[in-house]
Coordinates of C-alpha atoms and ligand atoms in Angstrom, one line a residue:
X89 CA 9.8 68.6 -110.4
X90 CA 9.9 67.4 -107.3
X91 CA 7.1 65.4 -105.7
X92 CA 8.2 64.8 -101.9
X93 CA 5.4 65.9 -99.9
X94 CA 5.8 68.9 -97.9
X95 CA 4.9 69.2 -94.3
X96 CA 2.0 70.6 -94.9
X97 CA 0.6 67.8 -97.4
X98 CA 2.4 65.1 -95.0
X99 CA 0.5 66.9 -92.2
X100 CA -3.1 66.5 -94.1
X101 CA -2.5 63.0 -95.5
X102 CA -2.3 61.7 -92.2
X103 CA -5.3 63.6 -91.0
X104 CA -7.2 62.3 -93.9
X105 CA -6.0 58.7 -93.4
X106 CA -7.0 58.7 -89.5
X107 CA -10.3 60.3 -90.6
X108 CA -10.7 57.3 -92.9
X109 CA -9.6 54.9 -90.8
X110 CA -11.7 56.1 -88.2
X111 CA -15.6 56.6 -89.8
X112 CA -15.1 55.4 -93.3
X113 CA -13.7 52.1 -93.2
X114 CA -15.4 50.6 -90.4
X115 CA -19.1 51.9 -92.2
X116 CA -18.3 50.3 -95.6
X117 CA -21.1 47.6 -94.8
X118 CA -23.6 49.8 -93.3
X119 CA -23.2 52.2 -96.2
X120 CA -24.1 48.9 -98.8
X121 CA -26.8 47.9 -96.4
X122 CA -28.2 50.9 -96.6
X123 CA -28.1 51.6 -100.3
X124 CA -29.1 48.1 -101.0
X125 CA -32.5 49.0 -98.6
X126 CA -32.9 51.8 -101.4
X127 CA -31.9 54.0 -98.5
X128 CA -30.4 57.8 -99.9
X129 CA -28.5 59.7 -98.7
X130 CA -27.4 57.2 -96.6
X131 CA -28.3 57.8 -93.0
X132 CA -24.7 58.7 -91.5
X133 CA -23.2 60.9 -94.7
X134 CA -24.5 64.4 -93.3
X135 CA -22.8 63.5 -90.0
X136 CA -19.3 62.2 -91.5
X137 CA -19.3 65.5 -93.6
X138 CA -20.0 67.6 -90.7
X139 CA -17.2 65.9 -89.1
X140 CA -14.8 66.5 -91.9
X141 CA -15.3 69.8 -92.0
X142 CA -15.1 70.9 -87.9
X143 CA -11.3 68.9 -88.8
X144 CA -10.6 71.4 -91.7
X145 CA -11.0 68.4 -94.2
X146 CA -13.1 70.1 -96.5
X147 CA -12.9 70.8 -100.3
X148 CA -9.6 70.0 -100.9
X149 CA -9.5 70.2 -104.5
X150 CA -9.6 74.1 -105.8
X151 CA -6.3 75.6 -106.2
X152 CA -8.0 79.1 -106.4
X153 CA -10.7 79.1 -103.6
X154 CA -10.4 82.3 -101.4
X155 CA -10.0 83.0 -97.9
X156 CA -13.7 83.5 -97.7
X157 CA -14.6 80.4 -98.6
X158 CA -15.3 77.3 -97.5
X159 CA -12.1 74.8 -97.5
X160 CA -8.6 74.2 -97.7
X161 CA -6.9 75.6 -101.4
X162 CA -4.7 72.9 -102.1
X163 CA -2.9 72.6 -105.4
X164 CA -3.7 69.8 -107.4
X165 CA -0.1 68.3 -106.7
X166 CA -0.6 68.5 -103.3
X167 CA -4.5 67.2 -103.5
X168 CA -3.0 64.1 -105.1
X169 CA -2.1 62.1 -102.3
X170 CA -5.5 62.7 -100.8
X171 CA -7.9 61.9 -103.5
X172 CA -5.6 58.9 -103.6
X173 CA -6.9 57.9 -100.1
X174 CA -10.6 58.8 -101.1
X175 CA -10.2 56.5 -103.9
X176 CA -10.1 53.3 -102.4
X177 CA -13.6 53.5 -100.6
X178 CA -16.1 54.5 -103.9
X179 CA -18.3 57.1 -101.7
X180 CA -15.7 58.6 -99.6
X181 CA -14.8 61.5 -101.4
X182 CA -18.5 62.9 -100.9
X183 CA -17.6 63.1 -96.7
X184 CA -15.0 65.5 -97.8
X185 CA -17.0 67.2 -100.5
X186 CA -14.4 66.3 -103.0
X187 CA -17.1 64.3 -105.3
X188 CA -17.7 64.0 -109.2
X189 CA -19.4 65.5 -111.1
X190 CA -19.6 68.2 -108.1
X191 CA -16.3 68.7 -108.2
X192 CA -15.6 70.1 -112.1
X193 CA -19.2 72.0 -111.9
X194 CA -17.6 73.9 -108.5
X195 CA -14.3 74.5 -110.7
X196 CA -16.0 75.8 -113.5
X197 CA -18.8 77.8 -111.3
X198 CA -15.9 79.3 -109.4
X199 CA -14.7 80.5 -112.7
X200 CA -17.6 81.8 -114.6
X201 CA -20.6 82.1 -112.0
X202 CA -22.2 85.3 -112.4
X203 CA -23.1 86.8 -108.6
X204 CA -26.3 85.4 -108.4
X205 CA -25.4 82.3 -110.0
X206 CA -22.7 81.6 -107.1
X207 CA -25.5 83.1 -104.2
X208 CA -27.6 81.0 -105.6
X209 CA -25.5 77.2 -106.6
X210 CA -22.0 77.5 -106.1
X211 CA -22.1 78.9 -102.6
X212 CA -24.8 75.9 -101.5
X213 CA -22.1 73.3 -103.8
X214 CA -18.8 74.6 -101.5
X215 CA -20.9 74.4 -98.0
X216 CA -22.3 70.5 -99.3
X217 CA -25.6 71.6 -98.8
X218 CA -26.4 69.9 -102.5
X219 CA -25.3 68.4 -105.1
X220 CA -25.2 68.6 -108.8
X221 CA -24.7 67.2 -112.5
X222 CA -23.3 68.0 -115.7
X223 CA -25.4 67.3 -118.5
X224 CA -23.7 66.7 -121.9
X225 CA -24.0 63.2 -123.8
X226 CA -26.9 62.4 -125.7
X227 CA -28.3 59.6 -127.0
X228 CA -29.0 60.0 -130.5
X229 CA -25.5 61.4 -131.5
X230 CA -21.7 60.1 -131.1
X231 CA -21.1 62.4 -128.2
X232 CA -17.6 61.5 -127.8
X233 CA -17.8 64.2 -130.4
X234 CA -19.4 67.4 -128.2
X235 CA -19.7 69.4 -131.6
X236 CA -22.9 67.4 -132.2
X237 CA -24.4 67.6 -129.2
X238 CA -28.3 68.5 -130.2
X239 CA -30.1 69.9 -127.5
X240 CA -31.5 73.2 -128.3
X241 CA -31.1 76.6 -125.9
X242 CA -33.4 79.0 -127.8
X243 CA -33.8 82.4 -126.5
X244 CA -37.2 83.6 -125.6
X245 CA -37.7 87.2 -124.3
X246 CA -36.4 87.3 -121.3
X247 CA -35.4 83.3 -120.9
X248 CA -34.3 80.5 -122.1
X249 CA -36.5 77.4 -123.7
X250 CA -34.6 74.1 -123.4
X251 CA -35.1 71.3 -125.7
X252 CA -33.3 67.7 -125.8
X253 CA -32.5 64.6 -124.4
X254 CA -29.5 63.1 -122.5
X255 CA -28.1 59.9 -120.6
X256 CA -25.5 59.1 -118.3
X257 CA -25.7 62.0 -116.5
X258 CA -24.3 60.8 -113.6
X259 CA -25.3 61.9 -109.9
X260 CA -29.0 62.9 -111.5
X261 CA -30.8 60.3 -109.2
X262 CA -29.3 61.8 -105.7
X263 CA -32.3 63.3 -103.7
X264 CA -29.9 66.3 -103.1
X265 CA -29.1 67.1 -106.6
X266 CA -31.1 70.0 -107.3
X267 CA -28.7 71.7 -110.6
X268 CA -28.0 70.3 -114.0
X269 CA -25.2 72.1 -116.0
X270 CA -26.6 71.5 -119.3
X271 CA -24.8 71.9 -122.6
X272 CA -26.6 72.8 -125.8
X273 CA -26.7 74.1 -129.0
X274 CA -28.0 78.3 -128.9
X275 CA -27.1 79.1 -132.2
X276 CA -26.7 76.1 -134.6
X277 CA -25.6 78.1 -137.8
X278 CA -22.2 79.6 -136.1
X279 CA -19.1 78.2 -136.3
X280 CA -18.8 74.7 -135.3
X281 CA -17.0 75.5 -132.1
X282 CA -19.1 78.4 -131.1
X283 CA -22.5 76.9 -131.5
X284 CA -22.9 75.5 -128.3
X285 CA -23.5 77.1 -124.6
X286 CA -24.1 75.9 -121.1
X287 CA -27.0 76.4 -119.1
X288 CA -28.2 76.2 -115.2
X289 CA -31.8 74.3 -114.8
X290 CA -32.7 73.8 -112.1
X291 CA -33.2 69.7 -111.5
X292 CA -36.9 70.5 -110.9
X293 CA -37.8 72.9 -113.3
X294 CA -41.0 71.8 -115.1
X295 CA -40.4 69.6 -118.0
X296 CA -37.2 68.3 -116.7
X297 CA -37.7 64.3 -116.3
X298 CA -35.8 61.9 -115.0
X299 CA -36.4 59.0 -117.4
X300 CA -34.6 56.0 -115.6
X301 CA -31.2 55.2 -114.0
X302 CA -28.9 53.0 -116.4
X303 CA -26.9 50.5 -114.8
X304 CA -23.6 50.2 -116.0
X305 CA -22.3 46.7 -116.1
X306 CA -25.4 45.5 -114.8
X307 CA -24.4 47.6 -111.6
X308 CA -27.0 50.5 -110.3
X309 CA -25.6 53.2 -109.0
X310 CA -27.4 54.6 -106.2
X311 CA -26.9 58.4 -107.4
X312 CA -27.5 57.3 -111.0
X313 CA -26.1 57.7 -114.4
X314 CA -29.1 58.7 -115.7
X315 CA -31.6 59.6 -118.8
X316 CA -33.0 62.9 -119.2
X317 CA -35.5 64.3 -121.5
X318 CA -36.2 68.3 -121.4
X319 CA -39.5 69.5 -122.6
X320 CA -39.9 73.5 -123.1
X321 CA -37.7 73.8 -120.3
X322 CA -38.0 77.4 -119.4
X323 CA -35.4 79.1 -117.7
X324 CA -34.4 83.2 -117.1
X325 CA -31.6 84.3 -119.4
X326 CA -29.6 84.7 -116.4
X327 CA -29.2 81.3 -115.7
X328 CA -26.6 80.8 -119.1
X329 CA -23.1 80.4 -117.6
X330 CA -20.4 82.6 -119.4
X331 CA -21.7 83.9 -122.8
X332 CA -23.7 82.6 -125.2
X333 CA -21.1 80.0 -127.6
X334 CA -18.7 79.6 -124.7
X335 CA -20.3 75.7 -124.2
X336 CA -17.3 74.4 -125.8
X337 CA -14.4 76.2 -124.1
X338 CA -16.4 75.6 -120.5
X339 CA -16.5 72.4 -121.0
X340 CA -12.6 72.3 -122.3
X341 CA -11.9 74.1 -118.9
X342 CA -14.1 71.9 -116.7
X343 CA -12.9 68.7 -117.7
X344 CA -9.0 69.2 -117.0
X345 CA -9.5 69.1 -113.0
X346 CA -12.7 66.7 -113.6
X347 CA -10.0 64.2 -115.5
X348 CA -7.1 64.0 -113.1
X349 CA -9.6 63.8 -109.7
X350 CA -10.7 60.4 -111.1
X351 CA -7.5 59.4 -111.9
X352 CA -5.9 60.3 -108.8
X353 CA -9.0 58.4 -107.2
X354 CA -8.2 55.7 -109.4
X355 CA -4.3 55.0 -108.2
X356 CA -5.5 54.8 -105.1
X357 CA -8.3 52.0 -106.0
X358 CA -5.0 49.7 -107.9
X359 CA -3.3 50.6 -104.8
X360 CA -5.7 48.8 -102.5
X361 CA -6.1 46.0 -104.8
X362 CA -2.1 45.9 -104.8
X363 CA -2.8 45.3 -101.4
X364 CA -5.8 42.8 -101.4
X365 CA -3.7 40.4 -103.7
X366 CA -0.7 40.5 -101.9
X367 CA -1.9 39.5 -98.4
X368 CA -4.7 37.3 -100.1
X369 CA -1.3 35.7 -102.3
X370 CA 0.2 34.9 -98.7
X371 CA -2.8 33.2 -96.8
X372 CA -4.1 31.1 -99.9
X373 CA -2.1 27.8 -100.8
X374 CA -2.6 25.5 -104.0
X375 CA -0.3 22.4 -105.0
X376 CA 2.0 23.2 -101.9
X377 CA 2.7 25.9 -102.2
X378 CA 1.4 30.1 -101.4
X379 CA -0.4 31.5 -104.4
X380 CA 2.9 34.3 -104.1
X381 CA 5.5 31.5 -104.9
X382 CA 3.5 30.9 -108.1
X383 CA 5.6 32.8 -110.3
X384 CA 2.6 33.9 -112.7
X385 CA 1.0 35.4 -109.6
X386 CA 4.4 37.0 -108.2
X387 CA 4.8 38.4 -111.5
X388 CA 1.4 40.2 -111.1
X389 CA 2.5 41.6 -108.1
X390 CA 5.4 42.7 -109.6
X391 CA 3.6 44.1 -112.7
X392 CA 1.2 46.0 -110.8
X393 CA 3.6 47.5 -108.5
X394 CA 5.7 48.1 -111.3
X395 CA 2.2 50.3 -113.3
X396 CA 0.9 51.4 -110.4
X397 CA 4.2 53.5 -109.8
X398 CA 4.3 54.6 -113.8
X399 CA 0.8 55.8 -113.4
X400 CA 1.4 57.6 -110.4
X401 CA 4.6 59.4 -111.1
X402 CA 2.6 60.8 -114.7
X403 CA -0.5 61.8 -112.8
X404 CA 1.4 63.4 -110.4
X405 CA 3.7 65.7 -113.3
X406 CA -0.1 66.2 -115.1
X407 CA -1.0 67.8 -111.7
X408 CA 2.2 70.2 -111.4
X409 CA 1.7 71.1 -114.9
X410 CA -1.9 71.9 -114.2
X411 CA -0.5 74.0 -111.4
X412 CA 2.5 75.5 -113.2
X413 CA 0.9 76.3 -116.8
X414 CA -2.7 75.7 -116.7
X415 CA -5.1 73.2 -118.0
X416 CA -4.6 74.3 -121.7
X417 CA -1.1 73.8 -121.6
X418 CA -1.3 70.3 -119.8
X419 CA -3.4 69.7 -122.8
X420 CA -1.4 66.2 -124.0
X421 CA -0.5 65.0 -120.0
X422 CA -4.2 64.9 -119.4
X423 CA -4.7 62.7 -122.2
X424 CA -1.8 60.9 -121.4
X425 CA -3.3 60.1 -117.7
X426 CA -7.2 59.7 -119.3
X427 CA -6.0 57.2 -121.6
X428 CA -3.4 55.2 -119.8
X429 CA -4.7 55.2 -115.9
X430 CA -8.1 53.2 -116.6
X431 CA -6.5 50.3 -118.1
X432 CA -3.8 50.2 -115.4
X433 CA -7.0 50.3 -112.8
X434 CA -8.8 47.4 -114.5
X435 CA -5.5 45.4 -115.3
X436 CA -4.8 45.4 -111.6
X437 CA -8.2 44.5 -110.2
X438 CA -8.4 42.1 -113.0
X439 CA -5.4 40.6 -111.4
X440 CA -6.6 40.8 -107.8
X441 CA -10.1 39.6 -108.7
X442 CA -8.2 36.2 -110.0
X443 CA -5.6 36.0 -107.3
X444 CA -9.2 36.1 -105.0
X445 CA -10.7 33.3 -106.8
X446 CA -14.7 33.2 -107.2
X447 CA -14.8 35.3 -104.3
X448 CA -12.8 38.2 -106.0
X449 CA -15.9 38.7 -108.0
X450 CA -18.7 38.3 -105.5
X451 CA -19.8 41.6 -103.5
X452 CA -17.5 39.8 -100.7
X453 CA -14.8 42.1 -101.7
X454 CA -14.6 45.9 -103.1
X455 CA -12.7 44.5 -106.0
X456 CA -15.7 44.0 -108.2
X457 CA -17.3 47.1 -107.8
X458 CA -13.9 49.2 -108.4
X459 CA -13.5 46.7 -111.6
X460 CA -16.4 48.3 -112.9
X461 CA -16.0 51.8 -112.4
X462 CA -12.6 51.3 -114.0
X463 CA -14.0 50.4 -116.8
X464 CA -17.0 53.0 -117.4
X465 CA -14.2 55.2 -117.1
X466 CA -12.6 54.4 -120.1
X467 CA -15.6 55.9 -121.5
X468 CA -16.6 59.0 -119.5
X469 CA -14.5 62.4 -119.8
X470 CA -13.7 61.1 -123.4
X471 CA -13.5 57.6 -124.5
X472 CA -9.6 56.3 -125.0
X473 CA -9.4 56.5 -128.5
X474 CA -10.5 60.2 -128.4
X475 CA -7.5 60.6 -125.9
X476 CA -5.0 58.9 -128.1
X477 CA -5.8 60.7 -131.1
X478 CA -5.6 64.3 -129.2
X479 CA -2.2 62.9 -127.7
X480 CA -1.2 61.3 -131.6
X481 CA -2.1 64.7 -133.3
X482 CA 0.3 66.9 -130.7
X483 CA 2.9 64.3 -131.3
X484 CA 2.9 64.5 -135.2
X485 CA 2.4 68.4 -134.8
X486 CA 5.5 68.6 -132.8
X487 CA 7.9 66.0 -134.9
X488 CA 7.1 68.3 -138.1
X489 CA 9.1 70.8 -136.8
X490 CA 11.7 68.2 -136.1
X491 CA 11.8 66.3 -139.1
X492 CA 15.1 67.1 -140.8
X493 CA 16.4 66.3 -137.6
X494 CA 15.0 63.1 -137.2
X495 CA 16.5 62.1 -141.1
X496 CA 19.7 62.8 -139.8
X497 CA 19.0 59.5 -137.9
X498 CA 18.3 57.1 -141.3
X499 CA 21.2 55.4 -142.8
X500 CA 19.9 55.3 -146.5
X501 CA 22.0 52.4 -148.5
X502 CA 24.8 54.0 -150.2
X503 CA 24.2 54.2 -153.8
X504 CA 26.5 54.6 -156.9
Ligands
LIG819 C1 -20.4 55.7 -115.8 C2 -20.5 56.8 -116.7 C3 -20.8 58.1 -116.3 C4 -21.0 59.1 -117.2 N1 -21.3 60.3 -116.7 C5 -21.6 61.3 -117.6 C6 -22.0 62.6 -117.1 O1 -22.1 62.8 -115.9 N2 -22.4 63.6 -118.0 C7 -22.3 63.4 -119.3 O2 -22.6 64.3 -120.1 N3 -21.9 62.2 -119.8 C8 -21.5 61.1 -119.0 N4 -21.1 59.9 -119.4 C9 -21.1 59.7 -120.9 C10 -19.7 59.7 -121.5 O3 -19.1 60.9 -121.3 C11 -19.9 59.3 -123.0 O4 -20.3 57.9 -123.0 C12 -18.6 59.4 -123.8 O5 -18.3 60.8 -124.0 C13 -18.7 58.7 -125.1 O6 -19.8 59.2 -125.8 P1 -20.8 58.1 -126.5 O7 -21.2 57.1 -125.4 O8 -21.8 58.8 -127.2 O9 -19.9 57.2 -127.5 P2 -19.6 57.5 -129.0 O10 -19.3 58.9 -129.2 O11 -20.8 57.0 -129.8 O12 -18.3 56.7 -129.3 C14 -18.4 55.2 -129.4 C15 -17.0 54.7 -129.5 O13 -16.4 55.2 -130.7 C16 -15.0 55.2 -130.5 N5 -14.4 56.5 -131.0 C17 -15.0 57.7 -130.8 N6 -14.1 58.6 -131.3 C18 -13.1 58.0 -131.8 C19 -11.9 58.4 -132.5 N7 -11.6 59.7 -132.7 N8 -11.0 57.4 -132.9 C20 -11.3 56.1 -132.6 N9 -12.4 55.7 -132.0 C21 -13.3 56.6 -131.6 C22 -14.7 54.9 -129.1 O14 -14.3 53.6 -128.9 C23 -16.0 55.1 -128.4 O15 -16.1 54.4 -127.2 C24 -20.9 58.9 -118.6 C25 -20.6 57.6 -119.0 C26 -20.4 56.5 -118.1 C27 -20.2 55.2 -118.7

């Protein structure tokens, strides 16, 4: 493995970082003016993407897009350092149309769109003309656990009727998100992994109604995480994506990519906080002395650099597994990242909020904001514990096989 960045990635990271630098830094308080004014999209996003993409900065993130299409087919080793730059500004990655949840539905469109599905969404998804969501959770089962999703997909002649209810489906509130990958149940009495399907409705399809916007943490996102209720939602067969009982292997091939963008995106948030604490631990002095010669706060600094470099050398090897062997046979690594890099986000804004003072929780600073998505990530693409027990089970799967050899270890006491 070797994760030196060719000249090629050297070559983008630096256009990506003077693109940043540039238009995206210097609008971060226009963009919350704006949003706070209710305003959305926000006034200057069609213009930053247009940019992005005249400088071939454009859907970075899909290994297998073809010549034909719109953007650059990166790897997801060599995407890595980028969404790391997109992470430390929370709506950048939309100027480069590298966002979630668009980002997994393009992944799993590009792999299972029929022709008309990808004339009709995926094509519009690549060129950023709209945006989408992916509807799964519910709210009257542990959806942690997709078997028991509820929502019905019953066929009817020549469509589908669509019955259920979800929530936190994020992105469901932005005025360009006009397609809902919903997941539901078309045949409830096969077996338990086949039972379920996915479905494109379009957002304004009658009966589909946007209930409210949840804030998370007390926070409202301006695209949303939102409830849904669908009522006789009627749809043409054709709009089912893959074949009917395919829900739950979709949505095991949609969420590999989906996982390690956020946590690529999320290395990039501790990095900046890295940052923010250190400088902030040089200007600030109590009893004498800078906060850094504190040695509680030095060790922070120490810690976080210390984590921050952990987490990134493991989400980088998930990535070149991705790339070498596939999403199914990254299986554990993904986990791995899912489970360990939110904590290591939160425990480093945590720190940075503190080394900040009351102002490293007021809206003075980004550190608040990326505190929070740090944490409703611990819950989305699979709560930790749902992590740890995949990565537990593989573990204890794989030591069977090894555990004579492990006795050999034992020293039992000698006996008569
Ligand atoms: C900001 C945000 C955005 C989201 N976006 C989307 C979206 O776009 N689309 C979508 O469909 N969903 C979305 N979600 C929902 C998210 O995917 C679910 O919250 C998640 O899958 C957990 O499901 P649940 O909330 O029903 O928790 P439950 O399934 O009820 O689980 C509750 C808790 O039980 C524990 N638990 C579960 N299983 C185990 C286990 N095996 N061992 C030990 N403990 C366990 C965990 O601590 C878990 O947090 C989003 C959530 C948030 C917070």
């Amino acid at each position: 493995m070797d994760f030196s960045y060719t000249s090629k990635v050297e070559d983008l990271r630096q256009r990506v970082q003077a693109f940043f630098d540039a238009h995206i830094v210097p609008r971060i308080g226009d963009w919350h003016r704006e949003v706070d004014e209710g305003q959305l999209p926000v006034s200057f996003v069609e213009e930053l993407k247009t940019s992005a993409r005249s400088e071939g900065l454009w859907n970075l993130f899909l290994p297998g897009l073809r010549d034909d299409e719109p953007g650059t087919a990166l790897t997801n080793l060599e995407y890595a350092p980028l969404a790391e730059i997109m992470g430390r500004v929370s709506w950048a990655s939309e100027i480069f149309n590298c966002s979630a949840p668009d980002t997994g539905n393009m992944e799993l469109l590009h792999l299972f769109a029929t022709p008309e599905q990808y004339q009709e969404w995926l094509l519009p998804l690549l060129n950023g003309e709209i945006r989408s969501a992916f509807a799964m959770t519910e709210p009257d089962v542990a959806s942690s656990d997709a078997t028991q999703i509820q929502t019905q997909i019953v066929r009817d002649g020549n469509d589908y009727v669509i019955n259920g209810r979800k929530w936190f489906i994020s992105n469901a509130a932005h005025p360009n998100c006009r397609i809902l990958i919903v997941m539901g149940k078309t045949d409830p009495e096969a077996e338990t992994h086949r039972q379920q399907s996915m479905i494109l409705v379009p957002m304004k399809a009658p009966g589909v109604e946007l209930v409210r916007n949840i804030p998370i943490m007390n926070h409202r996102s301006s695209e949303g995480h939102c409830e849904l209720a669908f009522r006789d939602v009627r749809v043409p067969a054709t709009a089912l994506l893959g074949e009917e009982g395919s829900g739950f292997a979709l949505a095991q091939a949609r969420l590999g990519p989906g996982r390690i963008h956020h946590c690529m995106r999320s290395i990039g948030a501790a990095e900046l906080a890295l940052e923010l604490m250190t400088a902030r631990a040089q200007e600030r002095k109590t009893f004498g002395k800078y906060l850094h010669e504190h040695g509680t706060i030095a060790d922070w600094i120490a810690r976080s650099r210390i984590e921050i470099e952990q987490a990134r050398l493991l989400v980088l090897k998930t990535a070149w597994m991705i790339d070498q062997v596939g999403t199914k046979a990254a299986r554990k690594e993904i986990s791995m990242i899912k489970a360990l890099v939110p904590s290591l986000h939160t425990t480093v804004l945590d720190r940075a909020m503190q080394v900040f003072g009351a102002m490293g929780i007021s809206p003075d600073t980004p550190l608040a904001d990326h505190w929070t998505w740090g944490r409703a990530m611990r819950f989305f693409d699979g709560p930790d514990e749902v992590h740890l027990r995949v990565i537990a089970r593989m573990e204890i799967k794989q030591s069977r096989a090894a555990l004579d050899a492990s006795a050999a270890y034992l020293t039992p006491p000698l006996r008569e």
